[in-house]
mmCIF file of C-alpha atoms and ligand atoms in Angstrom:
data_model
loop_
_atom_site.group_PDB
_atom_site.id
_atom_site.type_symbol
_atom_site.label_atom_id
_atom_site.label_comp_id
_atom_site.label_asym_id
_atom_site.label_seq_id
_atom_site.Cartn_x
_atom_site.Cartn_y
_atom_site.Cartn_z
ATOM 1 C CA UNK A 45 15.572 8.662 -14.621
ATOM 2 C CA UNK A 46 12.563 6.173 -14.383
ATOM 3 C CA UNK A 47 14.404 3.868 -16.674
ATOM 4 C CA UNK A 48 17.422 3.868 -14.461
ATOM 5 C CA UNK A 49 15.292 3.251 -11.571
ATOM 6 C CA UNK A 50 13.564 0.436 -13.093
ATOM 7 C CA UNK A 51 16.544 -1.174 -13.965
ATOM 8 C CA UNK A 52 18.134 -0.775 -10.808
ATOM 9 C CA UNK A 53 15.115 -2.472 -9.704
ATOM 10 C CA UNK A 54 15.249 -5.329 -11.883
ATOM 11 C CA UNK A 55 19.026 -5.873 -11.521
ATOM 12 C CA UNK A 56 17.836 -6.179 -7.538
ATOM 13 C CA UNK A 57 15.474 -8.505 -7.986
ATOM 14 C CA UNK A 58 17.788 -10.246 -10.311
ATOM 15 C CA UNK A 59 20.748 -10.803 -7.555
ATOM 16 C CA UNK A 60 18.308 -11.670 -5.236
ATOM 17 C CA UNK A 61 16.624 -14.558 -7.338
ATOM 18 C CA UNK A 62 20.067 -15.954 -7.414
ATOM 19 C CA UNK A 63 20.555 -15.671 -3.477
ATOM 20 C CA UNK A 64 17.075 -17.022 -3.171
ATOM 21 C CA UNK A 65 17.517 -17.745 0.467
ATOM 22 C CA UNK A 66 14.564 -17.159 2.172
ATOM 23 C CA UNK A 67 11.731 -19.095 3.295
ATOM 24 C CA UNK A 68 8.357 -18.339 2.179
ATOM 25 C CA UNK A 69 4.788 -19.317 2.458
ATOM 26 C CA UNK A 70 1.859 -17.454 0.762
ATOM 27 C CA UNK A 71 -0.164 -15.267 2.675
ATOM 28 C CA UNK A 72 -4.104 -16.121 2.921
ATOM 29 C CA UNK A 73 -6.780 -13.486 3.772
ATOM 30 C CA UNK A 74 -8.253 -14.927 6.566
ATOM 31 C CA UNK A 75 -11.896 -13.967 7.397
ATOM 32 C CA UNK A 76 -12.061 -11.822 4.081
ATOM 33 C CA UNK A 77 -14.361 -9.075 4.191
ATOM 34 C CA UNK A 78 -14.603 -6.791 0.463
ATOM 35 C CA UNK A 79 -14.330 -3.570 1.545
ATOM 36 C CA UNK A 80 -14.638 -2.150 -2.201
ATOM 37 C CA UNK A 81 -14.824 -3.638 -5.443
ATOM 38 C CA UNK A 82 -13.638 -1.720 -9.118
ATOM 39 C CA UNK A 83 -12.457 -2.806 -12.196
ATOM 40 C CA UNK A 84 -9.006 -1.558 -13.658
ATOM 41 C CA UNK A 85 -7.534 -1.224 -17.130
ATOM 42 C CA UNK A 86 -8.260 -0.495 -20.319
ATOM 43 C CA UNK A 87 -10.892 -2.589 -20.923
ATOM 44 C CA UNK A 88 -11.908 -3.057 -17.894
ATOM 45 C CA UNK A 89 -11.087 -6.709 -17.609
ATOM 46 C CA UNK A 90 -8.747 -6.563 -14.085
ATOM 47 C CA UNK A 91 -11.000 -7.038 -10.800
ATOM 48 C CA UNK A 92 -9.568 -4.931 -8.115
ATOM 49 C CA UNK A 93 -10.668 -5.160 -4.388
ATOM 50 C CA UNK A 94 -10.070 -3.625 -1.411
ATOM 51 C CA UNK A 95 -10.120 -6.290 1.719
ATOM 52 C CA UNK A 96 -10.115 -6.778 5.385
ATOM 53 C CA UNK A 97 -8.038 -9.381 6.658
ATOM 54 C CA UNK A 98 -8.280 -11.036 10.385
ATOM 55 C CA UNK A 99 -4.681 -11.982 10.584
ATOM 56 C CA UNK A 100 -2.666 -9.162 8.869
ATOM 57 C CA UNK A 101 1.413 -9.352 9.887
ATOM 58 C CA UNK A 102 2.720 -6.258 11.104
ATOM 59 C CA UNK A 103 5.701 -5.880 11.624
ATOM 60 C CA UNK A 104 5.883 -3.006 13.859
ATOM 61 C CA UNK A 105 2.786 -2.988 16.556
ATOM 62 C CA UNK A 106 0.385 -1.277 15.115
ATOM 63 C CA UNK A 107 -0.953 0.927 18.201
ATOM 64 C CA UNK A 108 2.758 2.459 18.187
ATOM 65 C CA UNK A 109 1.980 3.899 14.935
ATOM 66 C CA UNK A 110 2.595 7.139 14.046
ATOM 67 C CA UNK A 111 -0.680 8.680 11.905
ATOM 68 C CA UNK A 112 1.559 9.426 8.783
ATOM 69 C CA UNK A 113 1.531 8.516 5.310
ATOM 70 C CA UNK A 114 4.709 7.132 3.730
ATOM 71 C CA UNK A 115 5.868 6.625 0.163
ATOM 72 C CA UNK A 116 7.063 3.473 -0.477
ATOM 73 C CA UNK A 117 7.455 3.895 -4.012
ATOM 74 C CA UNK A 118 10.692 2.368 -5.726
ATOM 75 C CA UNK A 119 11.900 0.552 -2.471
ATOM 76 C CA UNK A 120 13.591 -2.190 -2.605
ATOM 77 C CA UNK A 121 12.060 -5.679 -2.438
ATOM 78 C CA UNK A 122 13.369 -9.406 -1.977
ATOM 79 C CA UNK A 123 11.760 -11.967 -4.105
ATOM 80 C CA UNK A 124 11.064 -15.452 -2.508
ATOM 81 C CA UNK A 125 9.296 -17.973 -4.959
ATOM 82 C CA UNK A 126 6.785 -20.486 -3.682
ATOM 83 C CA UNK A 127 7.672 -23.791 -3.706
ATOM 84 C CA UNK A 128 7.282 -26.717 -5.082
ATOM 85 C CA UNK A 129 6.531 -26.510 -9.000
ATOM 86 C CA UNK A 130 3.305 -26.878 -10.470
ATOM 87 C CA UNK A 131 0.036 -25.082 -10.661
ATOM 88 C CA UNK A 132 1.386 -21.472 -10.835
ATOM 89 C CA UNK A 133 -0.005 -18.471 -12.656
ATOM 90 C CA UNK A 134 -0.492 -18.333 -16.234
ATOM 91 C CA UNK A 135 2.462 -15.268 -16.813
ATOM 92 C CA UNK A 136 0.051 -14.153 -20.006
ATOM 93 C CA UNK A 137 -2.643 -13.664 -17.256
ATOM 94 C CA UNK A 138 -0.467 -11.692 -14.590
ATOM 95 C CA UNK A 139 0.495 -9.537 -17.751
ATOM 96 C CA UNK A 140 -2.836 -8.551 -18.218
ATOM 97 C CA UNK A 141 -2.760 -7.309 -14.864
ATOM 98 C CA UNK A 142 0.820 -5.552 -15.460
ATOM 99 C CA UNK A 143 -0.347 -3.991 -18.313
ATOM 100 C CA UNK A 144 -4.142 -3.027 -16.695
ATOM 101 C CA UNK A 145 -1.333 -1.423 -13.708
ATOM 102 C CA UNK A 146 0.136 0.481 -16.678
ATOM 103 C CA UNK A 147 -2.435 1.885 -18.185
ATOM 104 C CA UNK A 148 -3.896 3.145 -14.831
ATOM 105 C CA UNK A 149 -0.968 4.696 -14.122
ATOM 106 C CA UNK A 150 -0.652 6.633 -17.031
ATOM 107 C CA UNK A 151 -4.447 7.044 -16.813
ATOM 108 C CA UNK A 152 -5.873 7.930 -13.362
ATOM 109 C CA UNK A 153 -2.519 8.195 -11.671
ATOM 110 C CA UNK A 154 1.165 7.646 -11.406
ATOM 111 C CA UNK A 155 0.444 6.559 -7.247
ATOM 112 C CA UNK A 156 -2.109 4.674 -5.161
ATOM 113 C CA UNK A 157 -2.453 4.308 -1.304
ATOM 114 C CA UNK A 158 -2.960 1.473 1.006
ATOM 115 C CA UNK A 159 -4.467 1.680 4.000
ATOM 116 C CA UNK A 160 -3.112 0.189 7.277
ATOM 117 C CA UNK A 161 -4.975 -3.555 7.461
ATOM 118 C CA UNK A 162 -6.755 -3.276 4.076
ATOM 119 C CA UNK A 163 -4.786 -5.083 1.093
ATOM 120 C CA UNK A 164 -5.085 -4.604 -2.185
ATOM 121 C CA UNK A 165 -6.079 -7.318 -4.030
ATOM 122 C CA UNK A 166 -6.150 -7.765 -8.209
ATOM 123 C CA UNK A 167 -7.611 -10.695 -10.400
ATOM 124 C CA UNK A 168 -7.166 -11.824 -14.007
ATOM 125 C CA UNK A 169 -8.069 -15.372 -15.436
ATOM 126 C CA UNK A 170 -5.572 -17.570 -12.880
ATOM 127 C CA UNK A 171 -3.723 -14.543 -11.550
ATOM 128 C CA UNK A 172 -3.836 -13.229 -8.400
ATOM 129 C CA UNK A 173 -1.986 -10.433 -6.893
ATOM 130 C CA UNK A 174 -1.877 -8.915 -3.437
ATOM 131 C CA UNK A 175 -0.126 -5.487 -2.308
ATOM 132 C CA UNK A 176 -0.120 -6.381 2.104
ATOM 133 C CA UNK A 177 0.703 -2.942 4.108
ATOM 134 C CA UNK A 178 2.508 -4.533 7.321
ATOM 135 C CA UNK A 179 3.596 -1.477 8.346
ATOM 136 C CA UNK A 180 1.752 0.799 11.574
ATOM 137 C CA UNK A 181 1.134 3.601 8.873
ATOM 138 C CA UNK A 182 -0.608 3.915 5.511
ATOM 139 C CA UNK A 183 1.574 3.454 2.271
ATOM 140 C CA UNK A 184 1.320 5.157 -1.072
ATOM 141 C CA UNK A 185 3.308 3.475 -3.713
ATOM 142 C CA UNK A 186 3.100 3.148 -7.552
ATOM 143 C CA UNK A 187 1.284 1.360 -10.156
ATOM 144 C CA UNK A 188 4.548 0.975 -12.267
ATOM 145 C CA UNK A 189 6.630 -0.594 -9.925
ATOM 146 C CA UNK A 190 3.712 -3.053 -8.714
ATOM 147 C CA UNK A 191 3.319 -3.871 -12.901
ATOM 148 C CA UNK A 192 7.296 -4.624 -13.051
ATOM 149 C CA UNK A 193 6.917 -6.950 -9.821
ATOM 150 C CA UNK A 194 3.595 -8.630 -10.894
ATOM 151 C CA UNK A 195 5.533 -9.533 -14.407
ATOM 152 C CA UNK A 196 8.711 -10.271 -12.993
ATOM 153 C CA UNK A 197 7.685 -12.796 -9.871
ATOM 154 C CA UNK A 198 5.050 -14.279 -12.301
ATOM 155 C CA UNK A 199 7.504 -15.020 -14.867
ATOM 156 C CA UNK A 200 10.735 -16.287 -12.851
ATOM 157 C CA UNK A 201 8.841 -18.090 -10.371
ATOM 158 C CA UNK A 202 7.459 -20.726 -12.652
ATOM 159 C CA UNK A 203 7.433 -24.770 -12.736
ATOM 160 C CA UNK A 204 11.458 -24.945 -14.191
ATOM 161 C CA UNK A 205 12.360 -22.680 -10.733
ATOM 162 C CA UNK A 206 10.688 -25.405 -8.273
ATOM 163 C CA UNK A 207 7.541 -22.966 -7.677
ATOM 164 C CA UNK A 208 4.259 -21.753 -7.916
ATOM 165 C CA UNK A 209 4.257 -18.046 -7.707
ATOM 166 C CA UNK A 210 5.937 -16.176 -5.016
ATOM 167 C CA UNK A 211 6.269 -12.561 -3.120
ATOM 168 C CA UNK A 212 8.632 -9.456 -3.305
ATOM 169 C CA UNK A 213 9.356 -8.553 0.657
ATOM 170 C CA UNK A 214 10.558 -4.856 1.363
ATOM 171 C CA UNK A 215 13.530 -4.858 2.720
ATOM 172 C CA UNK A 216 12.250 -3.365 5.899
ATOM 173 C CA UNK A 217 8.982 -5.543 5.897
ATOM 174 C CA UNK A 218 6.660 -2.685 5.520
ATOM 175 C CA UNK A 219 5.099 -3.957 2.129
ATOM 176 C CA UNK A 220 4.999 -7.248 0.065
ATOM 177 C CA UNK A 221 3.446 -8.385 -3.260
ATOM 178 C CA UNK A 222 2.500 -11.455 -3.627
ATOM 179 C CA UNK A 223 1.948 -13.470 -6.945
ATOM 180 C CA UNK A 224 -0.450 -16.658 -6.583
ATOM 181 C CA UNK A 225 -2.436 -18.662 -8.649
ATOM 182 C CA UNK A 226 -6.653 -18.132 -8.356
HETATM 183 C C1 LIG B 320 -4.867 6.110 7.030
HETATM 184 O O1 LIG B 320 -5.679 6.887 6.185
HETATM 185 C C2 LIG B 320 -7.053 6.871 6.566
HETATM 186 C C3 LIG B 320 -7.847 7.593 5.491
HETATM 187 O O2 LIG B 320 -7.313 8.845 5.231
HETATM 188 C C4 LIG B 320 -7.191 7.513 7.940
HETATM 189 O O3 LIG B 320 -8.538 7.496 8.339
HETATM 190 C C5 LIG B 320 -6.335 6.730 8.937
HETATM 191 O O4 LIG B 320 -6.368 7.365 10.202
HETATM 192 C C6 LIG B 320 -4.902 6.636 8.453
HETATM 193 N N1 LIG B 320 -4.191 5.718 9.323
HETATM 194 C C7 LIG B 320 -3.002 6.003 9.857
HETATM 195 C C8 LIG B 320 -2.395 4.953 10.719
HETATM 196 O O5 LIG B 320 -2.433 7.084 9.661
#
């Protein structure tokens, strides 16, 4: 069942890398505040941090918001590669993350949650990754699917496509996960 999910998953991202359509421009944490720090993975060599961000999209006005907690978990996303080519991620470094993602979620637990207007942001070496709630409620979602989407945007959003990293974009807007270069 999880394999068939992930490969529906991957076949989606797959079709949409071909439609690539979209524009996109990286999102920057503006006015950054650290709201917690912890290191993740085996060794411990992932930096994770909770942030604050000034100028967080939301995509569905936020004081409408209902105070529930939804599971975003296997949802579909849209990947849009940043353009143009040069200075991306190392893929070996955003592995280390996918694979840090991995182990936690075998280790401390299959699901995490975000918070309405705190990201989640992970480090490795020259790879960044973000996991941006846009949504009025909180989000849980899993460490699997955020190791497939780490791996797969760092990898096929490289030089020889035009780009520099890139995002998956629910297709509802909720969520994204962005892949950038530290
Ligand atoms: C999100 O979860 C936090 C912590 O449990 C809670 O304080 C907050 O009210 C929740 N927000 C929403 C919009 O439900």
């Amino acid at each position: 069942m999880k394999v068939l999910a992930l490969a529906s998953i991957l076949s989606t991202f797959a079709v949409e890398v071909l439609a690539m359509a979209l524009p996109s421009t990286p999102f920057v944490c503006v006015n950054e505040e650290v709201l917690a720090t912890y290191p993740i993975g085996k060794n411990k060599e992932v930096q994770a941090r909770v942030l604050s961000c000034s100028d967080l999209p939301n995509v569905m006005g936020r004081s409408a918001g209902q105070k529930r907690q939804t599971n975003v978990c296997g949802n579909a996303c849209t990947t849009n590669c940043f353009s143009p080519a040069g200075g991306g991620p190392n893929p070996n470094d955003c592995q280390v993350i996918a694979d840090a993602l991995l182990y936690d979620s075998q280790n401390i637990g299959a699901l995490f949650n975000i918070f309405v207007g705190s990201p989640i942001y992970m480090q490795y070496a020259s790879c960044e990754t973000f996991f941006v709630n846009q949504a009025s409620y909180n989000e849980t979602y899993c460490r699997t699917d955020w190791s497939s989407i780490v791996s797969y945007v760092a990898t096929n959003c490289q030089s020889q496509q035009n780009a520099h990293g890139g995002n998956c974009v629910a297709s509802d807007q909720t969520w994204f996960i962005q892949v950038q270069t530290s």
